[in-house]
Coordinates of C-alpha atoms in Angstrom, one line a residue:
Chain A
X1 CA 15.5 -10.2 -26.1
X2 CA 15.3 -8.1 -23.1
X3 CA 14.7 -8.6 -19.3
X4 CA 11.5 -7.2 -18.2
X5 CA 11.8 -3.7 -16.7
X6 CA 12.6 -3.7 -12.9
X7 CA 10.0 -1.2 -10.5
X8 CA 11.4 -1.4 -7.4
X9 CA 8.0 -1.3 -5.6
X10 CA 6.9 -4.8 -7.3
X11 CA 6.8 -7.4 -4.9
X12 CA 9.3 -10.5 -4.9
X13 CA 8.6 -13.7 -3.1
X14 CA 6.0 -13.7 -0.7
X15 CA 4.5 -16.9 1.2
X16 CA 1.6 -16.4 3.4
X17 CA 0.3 -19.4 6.2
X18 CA 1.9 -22.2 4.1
X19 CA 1.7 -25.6 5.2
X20 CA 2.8 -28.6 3.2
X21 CA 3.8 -32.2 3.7
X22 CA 4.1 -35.5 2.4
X23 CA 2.4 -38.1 4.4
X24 CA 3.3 -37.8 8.4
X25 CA 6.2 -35.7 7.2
X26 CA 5.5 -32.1 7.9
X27 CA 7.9 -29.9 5.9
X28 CA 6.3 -26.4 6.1
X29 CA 3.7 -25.8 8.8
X30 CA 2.1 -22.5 8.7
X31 CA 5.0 -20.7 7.6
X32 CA 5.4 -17.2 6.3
X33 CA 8.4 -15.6 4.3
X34 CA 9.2 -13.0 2.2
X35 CA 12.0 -11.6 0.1
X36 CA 11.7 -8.5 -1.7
X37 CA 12.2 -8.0 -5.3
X38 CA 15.7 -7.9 -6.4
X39 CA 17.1 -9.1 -3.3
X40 CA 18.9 -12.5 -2.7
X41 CA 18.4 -15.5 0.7
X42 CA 20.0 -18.2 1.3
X43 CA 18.4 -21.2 2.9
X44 CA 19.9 -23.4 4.9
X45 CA 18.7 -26.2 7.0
X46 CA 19.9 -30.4 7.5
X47 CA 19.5 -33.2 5.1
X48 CA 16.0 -34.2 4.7
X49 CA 14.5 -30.9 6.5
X50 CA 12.4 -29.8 2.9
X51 CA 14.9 -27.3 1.3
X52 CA 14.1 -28.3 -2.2
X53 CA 10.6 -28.5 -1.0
X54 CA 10.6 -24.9 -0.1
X55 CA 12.0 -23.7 -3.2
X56 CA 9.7 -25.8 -5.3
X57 CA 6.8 -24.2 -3.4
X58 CA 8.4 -20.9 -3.8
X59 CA 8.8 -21.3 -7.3
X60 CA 5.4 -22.6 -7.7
X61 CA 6.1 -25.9 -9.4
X62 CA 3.9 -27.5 -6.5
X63 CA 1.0 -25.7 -4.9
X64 CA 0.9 -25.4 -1.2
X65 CA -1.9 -27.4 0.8
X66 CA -2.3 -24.2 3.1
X67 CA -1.6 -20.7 2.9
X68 CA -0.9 -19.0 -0.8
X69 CA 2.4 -17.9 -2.5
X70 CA 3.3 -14.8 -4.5
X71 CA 5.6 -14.6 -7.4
X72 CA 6.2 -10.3 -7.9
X73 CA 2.3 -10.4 -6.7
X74 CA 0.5 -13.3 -8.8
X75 CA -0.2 -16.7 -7.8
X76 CA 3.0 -18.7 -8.2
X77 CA 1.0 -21.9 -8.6
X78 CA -0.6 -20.2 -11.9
X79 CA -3.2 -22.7 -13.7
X80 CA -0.7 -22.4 -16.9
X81 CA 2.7 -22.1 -16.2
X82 CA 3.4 -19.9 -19.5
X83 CA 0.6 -17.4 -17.8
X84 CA 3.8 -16.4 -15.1
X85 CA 5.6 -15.7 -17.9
X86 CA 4.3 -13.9 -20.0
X87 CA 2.9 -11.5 -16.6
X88 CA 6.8 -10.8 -16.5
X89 CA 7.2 -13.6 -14.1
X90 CA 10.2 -15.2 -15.7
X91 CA 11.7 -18.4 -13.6
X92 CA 14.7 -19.7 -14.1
X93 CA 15.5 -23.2 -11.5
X94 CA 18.6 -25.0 -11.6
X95 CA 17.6 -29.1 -10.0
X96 CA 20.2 -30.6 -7.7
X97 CA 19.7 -33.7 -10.1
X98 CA 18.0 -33.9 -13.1
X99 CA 15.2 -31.5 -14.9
X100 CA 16.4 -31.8 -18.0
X101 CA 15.1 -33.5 -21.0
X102 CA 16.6 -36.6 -21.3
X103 CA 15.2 -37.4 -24.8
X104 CA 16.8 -34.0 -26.5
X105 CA 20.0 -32.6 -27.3
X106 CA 21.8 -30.0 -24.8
X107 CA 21.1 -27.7 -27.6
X108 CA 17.8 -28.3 -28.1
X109 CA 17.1 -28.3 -24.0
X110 CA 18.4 -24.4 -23.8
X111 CA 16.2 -24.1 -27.1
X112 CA 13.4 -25.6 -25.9
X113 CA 11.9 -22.3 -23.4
X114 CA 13.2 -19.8 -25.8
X115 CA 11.2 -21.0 -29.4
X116 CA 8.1 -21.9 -26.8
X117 CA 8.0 -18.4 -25.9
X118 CA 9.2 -16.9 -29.2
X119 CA 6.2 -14.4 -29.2
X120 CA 6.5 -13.2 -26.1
X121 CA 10.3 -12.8 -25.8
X122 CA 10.0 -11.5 -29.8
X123 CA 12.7 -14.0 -31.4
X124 CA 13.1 -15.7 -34.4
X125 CA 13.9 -19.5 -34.5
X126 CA 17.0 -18.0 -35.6
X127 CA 17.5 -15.4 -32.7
X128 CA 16.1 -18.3 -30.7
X129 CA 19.2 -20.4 -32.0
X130 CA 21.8 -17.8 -31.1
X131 CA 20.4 -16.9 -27.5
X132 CA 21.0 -20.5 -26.8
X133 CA 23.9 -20.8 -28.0
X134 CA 25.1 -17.5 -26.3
X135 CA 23.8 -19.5 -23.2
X136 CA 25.2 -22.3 -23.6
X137 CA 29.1 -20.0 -24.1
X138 CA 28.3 -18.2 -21.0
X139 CA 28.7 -21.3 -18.9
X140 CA 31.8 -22.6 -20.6
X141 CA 29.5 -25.5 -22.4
X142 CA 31.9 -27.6 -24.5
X143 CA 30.6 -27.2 -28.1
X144 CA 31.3 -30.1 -29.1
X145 CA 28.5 -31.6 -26.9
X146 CA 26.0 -29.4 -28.4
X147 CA 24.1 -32.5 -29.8
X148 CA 24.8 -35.1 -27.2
X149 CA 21.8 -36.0 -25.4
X150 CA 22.3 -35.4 -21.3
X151 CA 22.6 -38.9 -20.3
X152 CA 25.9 -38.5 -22.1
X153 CA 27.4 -35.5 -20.1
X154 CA 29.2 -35.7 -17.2
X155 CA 27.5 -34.7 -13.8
X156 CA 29.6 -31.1 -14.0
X157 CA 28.2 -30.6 -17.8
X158 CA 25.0 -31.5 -17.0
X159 CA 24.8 -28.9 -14.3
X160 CA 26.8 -26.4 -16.8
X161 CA 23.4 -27.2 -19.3
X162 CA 20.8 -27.1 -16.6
X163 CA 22.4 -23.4 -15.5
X164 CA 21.9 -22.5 -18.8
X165 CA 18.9 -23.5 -20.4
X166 CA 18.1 -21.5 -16.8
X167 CA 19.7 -18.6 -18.0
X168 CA 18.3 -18.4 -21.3
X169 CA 14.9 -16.7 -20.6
X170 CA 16.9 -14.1 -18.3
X171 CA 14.9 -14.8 -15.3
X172 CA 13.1 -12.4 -12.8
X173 CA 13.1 -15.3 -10.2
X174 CA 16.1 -17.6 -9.9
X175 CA 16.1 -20.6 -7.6
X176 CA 19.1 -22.7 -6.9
X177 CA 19.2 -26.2 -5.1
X178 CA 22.5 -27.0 -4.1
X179 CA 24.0 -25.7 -7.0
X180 CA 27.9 -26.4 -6.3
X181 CA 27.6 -29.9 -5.1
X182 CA 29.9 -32.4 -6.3
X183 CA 31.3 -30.1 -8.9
X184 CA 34.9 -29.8 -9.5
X185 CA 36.6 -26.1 -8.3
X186 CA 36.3 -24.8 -11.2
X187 CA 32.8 -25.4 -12.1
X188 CA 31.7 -24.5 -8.8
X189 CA 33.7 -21.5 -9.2
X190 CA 31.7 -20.5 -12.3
X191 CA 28.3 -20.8 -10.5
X192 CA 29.7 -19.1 -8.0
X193 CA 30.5 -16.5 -10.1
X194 CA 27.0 -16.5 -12.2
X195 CA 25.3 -16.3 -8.6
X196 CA 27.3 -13.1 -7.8
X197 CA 25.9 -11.3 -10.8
X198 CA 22.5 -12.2 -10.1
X199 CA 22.9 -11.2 -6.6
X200 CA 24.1 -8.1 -7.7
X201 CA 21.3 -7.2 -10.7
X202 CA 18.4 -5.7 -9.2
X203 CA 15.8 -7.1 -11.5
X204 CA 16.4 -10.4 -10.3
X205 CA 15.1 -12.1 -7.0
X206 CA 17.1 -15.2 -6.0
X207 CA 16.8 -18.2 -4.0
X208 CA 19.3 -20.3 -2.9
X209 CA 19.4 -23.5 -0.9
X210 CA 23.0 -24.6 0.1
X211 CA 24.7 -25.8 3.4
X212 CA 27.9 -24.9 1.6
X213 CA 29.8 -22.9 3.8
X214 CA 32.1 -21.5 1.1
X215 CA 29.0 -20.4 -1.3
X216 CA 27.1 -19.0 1.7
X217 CA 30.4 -16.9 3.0
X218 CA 30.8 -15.7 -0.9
X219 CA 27.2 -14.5 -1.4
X220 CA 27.1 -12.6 1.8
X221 CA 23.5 -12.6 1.8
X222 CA 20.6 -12.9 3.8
X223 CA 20.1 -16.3 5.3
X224 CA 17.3 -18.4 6.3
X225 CA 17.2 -21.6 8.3
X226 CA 14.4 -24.1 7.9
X227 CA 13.4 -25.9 10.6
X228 CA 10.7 -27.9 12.0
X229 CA 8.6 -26.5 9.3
X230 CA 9.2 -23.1 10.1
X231 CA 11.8 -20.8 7.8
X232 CA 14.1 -18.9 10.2
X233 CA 16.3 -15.9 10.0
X234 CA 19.5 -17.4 10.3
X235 CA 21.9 -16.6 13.2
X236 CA 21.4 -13.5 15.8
X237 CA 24.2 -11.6 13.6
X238 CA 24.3 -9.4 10.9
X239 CA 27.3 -11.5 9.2
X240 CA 24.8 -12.7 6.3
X241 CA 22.9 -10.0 6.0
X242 CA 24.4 -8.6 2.6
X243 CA 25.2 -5.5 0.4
X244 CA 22.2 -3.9 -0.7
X245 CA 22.1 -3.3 -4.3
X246 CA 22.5 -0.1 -6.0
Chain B
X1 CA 4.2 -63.2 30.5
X2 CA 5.3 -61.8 26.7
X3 CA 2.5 -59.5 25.8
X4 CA 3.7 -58.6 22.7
X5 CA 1.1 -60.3 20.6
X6 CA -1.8 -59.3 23.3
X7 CA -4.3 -57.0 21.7
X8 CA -6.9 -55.6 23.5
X9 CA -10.4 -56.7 23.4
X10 CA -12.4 -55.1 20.4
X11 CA -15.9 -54.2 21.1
X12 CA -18.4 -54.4 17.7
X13 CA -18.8 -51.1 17.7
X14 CA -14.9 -50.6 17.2
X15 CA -15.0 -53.0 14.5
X16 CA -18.0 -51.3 12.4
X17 CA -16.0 -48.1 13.0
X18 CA -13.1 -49.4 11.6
X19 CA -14.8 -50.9 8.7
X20 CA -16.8 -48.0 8.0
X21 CA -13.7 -46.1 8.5
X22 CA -12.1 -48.2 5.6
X23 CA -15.6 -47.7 3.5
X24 CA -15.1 -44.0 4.1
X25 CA -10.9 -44.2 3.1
X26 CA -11.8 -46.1 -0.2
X27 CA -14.9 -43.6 -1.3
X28 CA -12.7 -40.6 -0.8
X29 CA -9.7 -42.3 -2.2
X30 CA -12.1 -43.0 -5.3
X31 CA -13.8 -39.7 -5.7
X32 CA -10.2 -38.1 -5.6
X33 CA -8.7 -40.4 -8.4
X34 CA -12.0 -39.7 -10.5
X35 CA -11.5 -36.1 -9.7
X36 CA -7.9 -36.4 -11.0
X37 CA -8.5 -38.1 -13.9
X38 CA -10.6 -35.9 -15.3
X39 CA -8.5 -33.1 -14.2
X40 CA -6.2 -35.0 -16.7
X41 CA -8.6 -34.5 -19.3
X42 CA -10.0 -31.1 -19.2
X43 CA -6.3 -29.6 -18.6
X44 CA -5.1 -31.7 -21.5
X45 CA -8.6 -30.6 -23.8
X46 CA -7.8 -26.3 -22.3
X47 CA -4.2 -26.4 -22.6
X48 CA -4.1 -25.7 -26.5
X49 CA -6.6 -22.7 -25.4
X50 CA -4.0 -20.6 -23.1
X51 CA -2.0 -18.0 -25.2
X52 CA 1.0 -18.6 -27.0
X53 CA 1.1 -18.7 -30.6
X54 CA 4.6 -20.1 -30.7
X55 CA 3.7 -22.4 -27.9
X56 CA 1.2 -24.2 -30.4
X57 CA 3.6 -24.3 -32.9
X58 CA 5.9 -26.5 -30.8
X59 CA 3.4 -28.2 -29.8
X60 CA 2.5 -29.2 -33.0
X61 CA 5.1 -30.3 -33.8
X62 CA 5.8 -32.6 -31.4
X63 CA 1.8 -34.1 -32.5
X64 CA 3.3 -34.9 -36.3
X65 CA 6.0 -36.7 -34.4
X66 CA 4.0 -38.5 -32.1
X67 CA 1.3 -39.4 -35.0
X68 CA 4.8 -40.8 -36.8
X69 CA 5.4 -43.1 -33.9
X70 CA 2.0 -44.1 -32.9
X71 CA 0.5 -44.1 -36.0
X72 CA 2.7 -44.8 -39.0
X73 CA 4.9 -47.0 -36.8
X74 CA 2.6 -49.4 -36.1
X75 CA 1.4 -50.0 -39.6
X76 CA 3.4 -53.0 -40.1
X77 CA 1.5 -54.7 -37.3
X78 CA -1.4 -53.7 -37.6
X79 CA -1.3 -54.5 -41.1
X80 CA -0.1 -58.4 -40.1
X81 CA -2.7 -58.5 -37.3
X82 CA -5.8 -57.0 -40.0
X83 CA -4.8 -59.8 -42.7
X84 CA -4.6 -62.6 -40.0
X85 CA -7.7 -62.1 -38.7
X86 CA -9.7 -61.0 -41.6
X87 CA -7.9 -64.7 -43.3
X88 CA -8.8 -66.8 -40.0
X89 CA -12.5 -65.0 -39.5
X90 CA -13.4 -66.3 -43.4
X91 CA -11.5 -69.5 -42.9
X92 CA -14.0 -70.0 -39.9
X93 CA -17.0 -68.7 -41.6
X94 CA -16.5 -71.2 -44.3
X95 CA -16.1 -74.1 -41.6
X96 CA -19.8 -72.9 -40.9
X97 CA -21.0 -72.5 -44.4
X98 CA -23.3 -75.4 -44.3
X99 CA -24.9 -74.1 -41.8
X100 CA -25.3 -70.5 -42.7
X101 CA -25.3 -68.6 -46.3
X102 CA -22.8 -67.1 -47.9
X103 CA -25.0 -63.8 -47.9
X104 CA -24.2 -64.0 -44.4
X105 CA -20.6 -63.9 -44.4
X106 CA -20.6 -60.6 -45.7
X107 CA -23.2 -59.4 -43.6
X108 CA -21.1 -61.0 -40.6
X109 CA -17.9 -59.3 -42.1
X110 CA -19.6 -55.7 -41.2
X111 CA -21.0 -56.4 -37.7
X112 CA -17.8 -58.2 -36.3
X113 CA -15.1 -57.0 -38.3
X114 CA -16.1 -53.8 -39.2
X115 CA -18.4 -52.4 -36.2
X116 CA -16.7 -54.4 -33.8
X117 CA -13.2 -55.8 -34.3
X118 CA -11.2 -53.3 -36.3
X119 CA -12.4 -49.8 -33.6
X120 CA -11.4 -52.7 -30.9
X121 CA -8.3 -54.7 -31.8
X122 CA -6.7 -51.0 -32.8
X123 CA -7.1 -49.5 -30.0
X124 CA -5.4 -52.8 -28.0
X125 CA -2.5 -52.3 -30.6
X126 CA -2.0 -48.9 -29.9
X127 CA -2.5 -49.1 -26.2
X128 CA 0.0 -52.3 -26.0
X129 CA 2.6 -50.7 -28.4
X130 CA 2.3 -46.8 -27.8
X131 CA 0.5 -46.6 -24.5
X132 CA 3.3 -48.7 -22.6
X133 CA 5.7 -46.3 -24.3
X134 CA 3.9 -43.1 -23.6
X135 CA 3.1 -44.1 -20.0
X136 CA 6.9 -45.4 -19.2
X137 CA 8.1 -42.2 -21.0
X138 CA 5.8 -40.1 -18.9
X139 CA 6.9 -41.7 -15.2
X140 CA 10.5 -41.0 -16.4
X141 CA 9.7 -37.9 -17.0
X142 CA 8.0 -37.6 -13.7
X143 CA 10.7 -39.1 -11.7
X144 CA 13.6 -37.8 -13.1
X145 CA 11.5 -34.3 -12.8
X146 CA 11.6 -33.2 -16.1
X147 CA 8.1 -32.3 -15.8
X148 CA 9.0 -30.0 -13.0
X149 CA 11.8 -28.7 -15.0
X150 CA 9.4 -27.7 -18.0
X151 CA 7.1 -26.1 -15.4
X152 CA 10.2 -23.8 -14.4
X153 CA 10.4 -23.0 -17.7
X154 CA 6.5 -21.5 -17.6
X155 CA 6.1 -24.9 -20.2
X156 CA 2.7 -25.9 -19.6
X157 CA 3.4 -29.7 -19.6
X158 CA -0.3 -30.4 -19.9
X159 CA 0.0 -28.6 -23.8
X160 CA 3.5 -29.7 -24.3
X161 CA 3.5 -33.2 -22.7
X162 CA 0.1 -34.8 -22.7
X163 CA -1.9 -32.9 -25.3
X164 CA 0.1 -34.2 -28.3
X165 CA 0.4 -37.7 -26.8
X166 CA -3.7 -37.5 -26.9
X167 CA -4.1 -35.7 -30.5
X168 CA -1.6 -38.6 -31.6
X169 CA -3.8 -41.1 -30.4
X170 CA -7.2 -40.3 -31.7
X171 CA -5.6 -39.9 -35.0
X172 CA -3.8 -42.6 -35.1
X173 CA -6.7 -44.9 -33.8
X174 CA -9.1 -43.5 -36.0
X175 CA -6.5 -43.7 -39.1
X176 CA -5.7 -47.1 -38.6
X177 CA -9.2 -48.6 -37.7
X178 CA -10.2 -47.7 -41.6
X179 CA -6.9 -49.7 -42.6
X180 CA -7.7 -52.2 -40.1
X181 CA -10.9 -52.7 -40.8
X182 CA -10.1 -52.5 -44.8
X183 CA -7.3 -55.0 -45.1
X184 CA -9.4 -57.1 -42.9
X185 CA -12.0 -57.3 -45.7
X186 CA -9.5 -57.2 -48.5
X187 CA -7.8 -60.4 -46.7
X188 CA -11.1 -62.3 -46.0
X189 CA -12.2 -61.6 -49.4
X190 CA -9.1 -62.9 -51.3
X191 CA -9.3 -66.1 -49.3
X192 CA -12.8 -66.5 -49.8
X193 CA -11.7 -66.6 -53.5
X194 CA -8.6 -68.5 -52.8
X195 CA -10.8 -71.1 -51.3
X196 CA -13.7 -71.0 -53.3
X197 CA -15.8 -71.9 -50.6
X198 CA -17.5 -69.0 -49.8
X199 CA -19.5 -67.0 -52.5
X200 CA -17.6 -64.0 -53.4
X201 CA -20.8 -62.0 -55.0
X202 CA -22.9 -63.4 -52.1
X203 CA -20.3 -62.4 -49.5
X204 CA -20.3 -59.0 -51.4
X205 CA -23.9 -58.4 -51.7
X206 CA -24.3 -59.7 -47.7
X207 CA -21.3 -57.2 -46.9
X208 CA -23.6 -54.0 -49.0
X209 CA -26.8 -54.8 -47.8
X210 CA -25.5 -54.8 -44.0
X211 CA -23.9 -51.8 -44.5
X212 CA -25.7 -48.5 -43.6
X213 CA -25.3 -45.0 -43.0
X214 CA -24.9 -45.2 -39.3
X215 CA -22.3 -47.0 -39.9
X216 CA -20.2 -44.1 -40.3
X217 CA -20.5 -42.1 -37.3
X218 CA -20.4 -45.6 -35.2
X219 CA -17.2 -46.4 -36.8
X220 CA -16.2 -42.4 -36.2
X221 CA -17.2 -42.5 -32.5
X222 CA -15.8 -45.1 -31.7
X223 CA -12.5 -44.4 -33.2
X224 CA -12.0 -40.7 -31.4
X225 CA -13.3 -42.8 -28.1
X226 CA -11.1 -45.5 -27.9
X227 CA -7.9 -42.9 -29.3
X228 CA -9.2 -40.7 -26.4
X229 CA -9.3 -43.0 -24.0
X230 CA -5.5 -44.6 -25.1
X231 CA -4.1 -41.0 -24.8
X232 CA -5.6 -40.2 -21.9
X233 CA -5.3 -43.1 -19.5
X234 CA -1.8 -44.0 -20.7
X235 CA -0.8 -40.2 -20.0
X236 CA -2.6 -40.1 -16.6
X237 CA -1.3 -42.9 -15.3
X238 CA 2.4 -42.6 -16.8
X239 CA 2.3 -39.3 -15.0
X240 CA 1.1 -40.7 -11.4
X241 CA 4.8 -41.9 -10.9
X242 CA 6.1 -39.9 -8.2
X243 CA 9.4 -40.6 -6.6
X244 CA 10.8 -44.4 -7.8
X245 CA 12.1 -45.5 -11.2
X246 CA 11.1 -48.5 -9.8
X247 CA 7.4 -47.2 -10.0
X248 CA 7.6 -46.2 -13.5
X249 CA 7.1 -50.1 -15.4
X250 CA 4.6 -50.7 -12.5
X251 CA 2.9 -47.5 -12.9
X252 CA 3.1 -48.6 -17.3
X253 CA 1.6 -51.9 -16.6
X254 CA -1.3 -50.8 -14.5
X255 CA -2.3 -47.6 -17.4
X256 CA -2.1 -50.2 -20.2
X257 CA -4.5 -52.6 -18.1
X258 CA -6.8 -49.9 -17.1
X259 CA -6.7 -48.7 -20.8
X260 CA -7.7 -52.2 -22.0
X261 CA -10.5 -52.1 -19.9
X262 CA -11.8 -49.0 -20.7
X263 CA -11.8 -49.5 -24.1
X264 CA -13.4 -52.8 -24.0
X265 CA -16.3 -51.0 -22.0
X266 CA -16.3 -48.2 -23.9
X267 CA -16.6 -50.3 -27.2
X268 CA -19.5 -52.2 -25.7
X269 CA -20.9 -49.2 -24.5
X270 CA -20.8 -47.3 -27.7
X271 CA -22.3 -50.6 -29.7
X272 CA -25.4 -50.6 -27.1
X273 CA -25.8 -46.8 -27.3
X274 CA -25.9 -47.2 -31.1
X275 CA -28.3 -49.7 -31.3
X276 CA -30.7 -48.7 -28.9
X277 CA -30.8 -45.2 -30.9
X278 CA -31.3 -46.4 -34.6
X279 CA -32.6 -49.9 -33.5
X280 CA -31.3 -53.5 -35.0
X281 CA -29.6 -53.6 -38.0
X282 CA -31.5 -54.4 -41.3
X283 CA -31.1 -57.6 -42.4

């Protein structure tokens, strides 16, 4: 399996007079953002302000009500989700809490993308198997919970599965929400450490939302604020505004 | 003075606003859930059409599992429920055997039983025993954003998720309305014997002469019908869960209800449709 060639002319994440909200609450209100391909934000913004929101409209998993997004140019809200994919769109989105399916094993949940788009990514149930597997090593997954279903992991393992039945497909377009909370040092150390590489790979575009200090200061990215339903370059200062990559 | 509780005057024409207002809320509020519902539906019935040739083999997959639990599973009671009611529906036929012939029995076997009972009291099995169980399974799902989580995934959870769950259904409806409606016969017919009161070659002469050809595309139709409308239903309103686990056996209770009456309406429906196209049944 390979990652999908990287063009640096093809366009990242682009979001174009979105407005969204649920009920009185406006979260986005005619915002626009953008992040070129292969480059890394991080947004930031208090409790309850819509940051998962954002990256769940970014990523296309809900439409907007106003305004259109752009996933490397197509319609991120694609009428089949395996349509993104198999345009070279590859997502990969680690949940704060939960996404995973409850009713299969953690071998079986990294599986699941890679045998579903066994044609496209050219693998054999066997390769299929291996890839997994290789994910699942990559994170430090304890083998001997290969066959335990999540609800039997602990919060840290559960994040360790989600991160990489994320990484299995390779992704072109990585979102994270809040992907170091509650994790012990040296979990959020890994993560830390898988965020890093993707910041630095220049086929992959990467979203973060995080008010963690620590993870912000250690990306040393771009920053975005969002606020009253507008998405803001954060701070006056170039402090988070990070290596470009090679 | 504590003018809390003081409202202002209303004028009529505030009041017809407000209750047109309402009309208005409830007709959009109406149109949109119709508009959804079907959305269900044709997503679900395109889904299998989008690319992916290892997609479909996943997904069928999970189909033969989910015809294993809808439809296999539930053979034990549907079996007890067929043999109940096909021994109780002879035992009361025979209670009015002085008033009607035997012939009749038979020919009363195929309009209620067959045409009627067995499509019907299927689908209420299914709905009651998989449709809670799809529809919880689903609001989990929704809650707990797994569905989200296979959308990241490009997973289309239309063909993974609610596709099977529908294929499962009209299978396993259609499957075990011909059991149904078999052991249902097989029953009233060994207690007619048993009890000697009712004239097995009468009852069996009654039973060929009121069955026809049509019979086999009403009993088809309404099979695939009611197994649509399980799958559907029970999927559509499993997946309107949004943000609560506490909305999930709420949301369960309210698909199975809607499901009930759907089929009941649909069964009704289908019976009128067929008569009024071939006319009254022989007799």
């Amino acid at each position: 399996m390979t990652t999908p060639p990287y063009t640096p002319s093809e366009p990242g994440i682009t979001m174009v007079g979105v407005s969204f909200g649920f009920g009185d609450v406006t979260v986005l209100d005619d915002a626009d953002f953008e992040l070129a391909r292969g480059d890394t934000a991080v947004v930031t913004g208090r409790n309850g302000s819509g940051k998962s929101t954002f990256l769940h409209l970014c990523a296309g998993l809900i439409g907007p009500q106003l305004g259109s997004v752009l996933l490397g140019g197509h319609r991120a809200d694609a009428k089949h989700p395996s349509d993104l994919f198999r345009l070279g769109v590859r997502r990969g989105f680690v949940f704060q809490e939960g996404g995973l399916l409850s009713n299969v094993s953690a071998l079986a949940n990294v599986e699941l993308p890679l045998l579903y788009h066994a044609d496209a990514l050219r693998l054999t149930p066997e390769e299929a198997k291996r890839e997994a597997v290789a994910a699942l090593e990559r994170v430090h997954f304890d083998p001997s919970d290969f066959n335990s279903l999540p609800a039997h992991l602990s919060f840290g393992n559960r994040k360790r599965l989600a991160l990489a039945r994320a990484l299995a497909t390779r992704p072109t377009f990585f979102f994270f929400d809040d992907p170091d909370i509650g994790l012990d040092p040296s979990t959020a150390n890994l993560i830390h450490e898988i965020l890093c590489q993707h910041r630095d790979d220049p086929s992959v575009t990467m979203l973060v939302a995080t008010n963690r200090e620590l993870l912000i200061d250690r990306l040393g990215t771009k920053g975005y604020v969002l606020e009253d339903g507008k998405i803001q370059v954060r701070g006056a200062d170039a402090s988070h505004a990070g290596p470009s990559k090679a | 003075m504590n003018t809390r509780y003081t409202l202002p005057p209303r004028s009529p024409i505030a009041k017809n606003q407000d209750f047109l207002a309402r009309l208005g809320g409830a007709a959009l509020a109406a149109t949109h859930e119709t508009v959804s519902l079907f959305q269900t539906l044709l997503g679900a019935l395109a889904s299998p059409f989008a690319p992916g040739k290892a997609a479909s083999a996943v997904c069928s997959r999970i189909a033969t599992r989910q015809v294993f639990f809808t439809g296999f599973e539930a053979l034990p009671l549907v079996s007890a429920i067929a043999a109940f009611v096909g021994a109780t529906f002879v035992l009361q036929v025979q209670l009015l055997s002085g008033a009607l012939n035997t012939e009749m029995v038979g020919k009363i076997l195929v309009a209620v039983m067959l045409r009627e009972l067995a499509p019907l009291v299927t689908a209420i099995v299914v709905a009651g025993r998989s449709g809670t169980a799809i529809a919880t399974e689903l609001g989990n799902m929704k809650v707990n954003d797994e569905i989200l989580g296979l959308a990241s995934m490009g997973i289309d959870p239309m063909r993974f998720i609610v596709m099977p769950r529908i294929l499962a259904c009209i299978v396993s409806v259609l499957v075990l309305t011909v059991y149904f409606g078999a052991l249902a016969i097989a029953t009233g017919y060994f207690v007619g014997t048993a009890l000697g009161g009712v004239g097995v070659e009468n009852m069996r002469a009654g039973f060929s002469n009121a069955l026809l050809p049509w019979d086999l595309p009403l009993f088809v139709s309404k099979g695939l019908s009611l197994g649509v409308l399980v799958g559907w239903l029970c999927c559509h309103f499993g997946l309107k869960a949004e943000a609560s686990p506490t909305e999930v056996p709420r949301r369960a209770s309210y698909a199975v209800v809607m499901t009930l009456l759907a089929c009941v309406a649909t069964n009704a429906l289908i019976t009128l449709t067929f008569y009024w196209i071939v006319g009254p049944p022989v007799s």
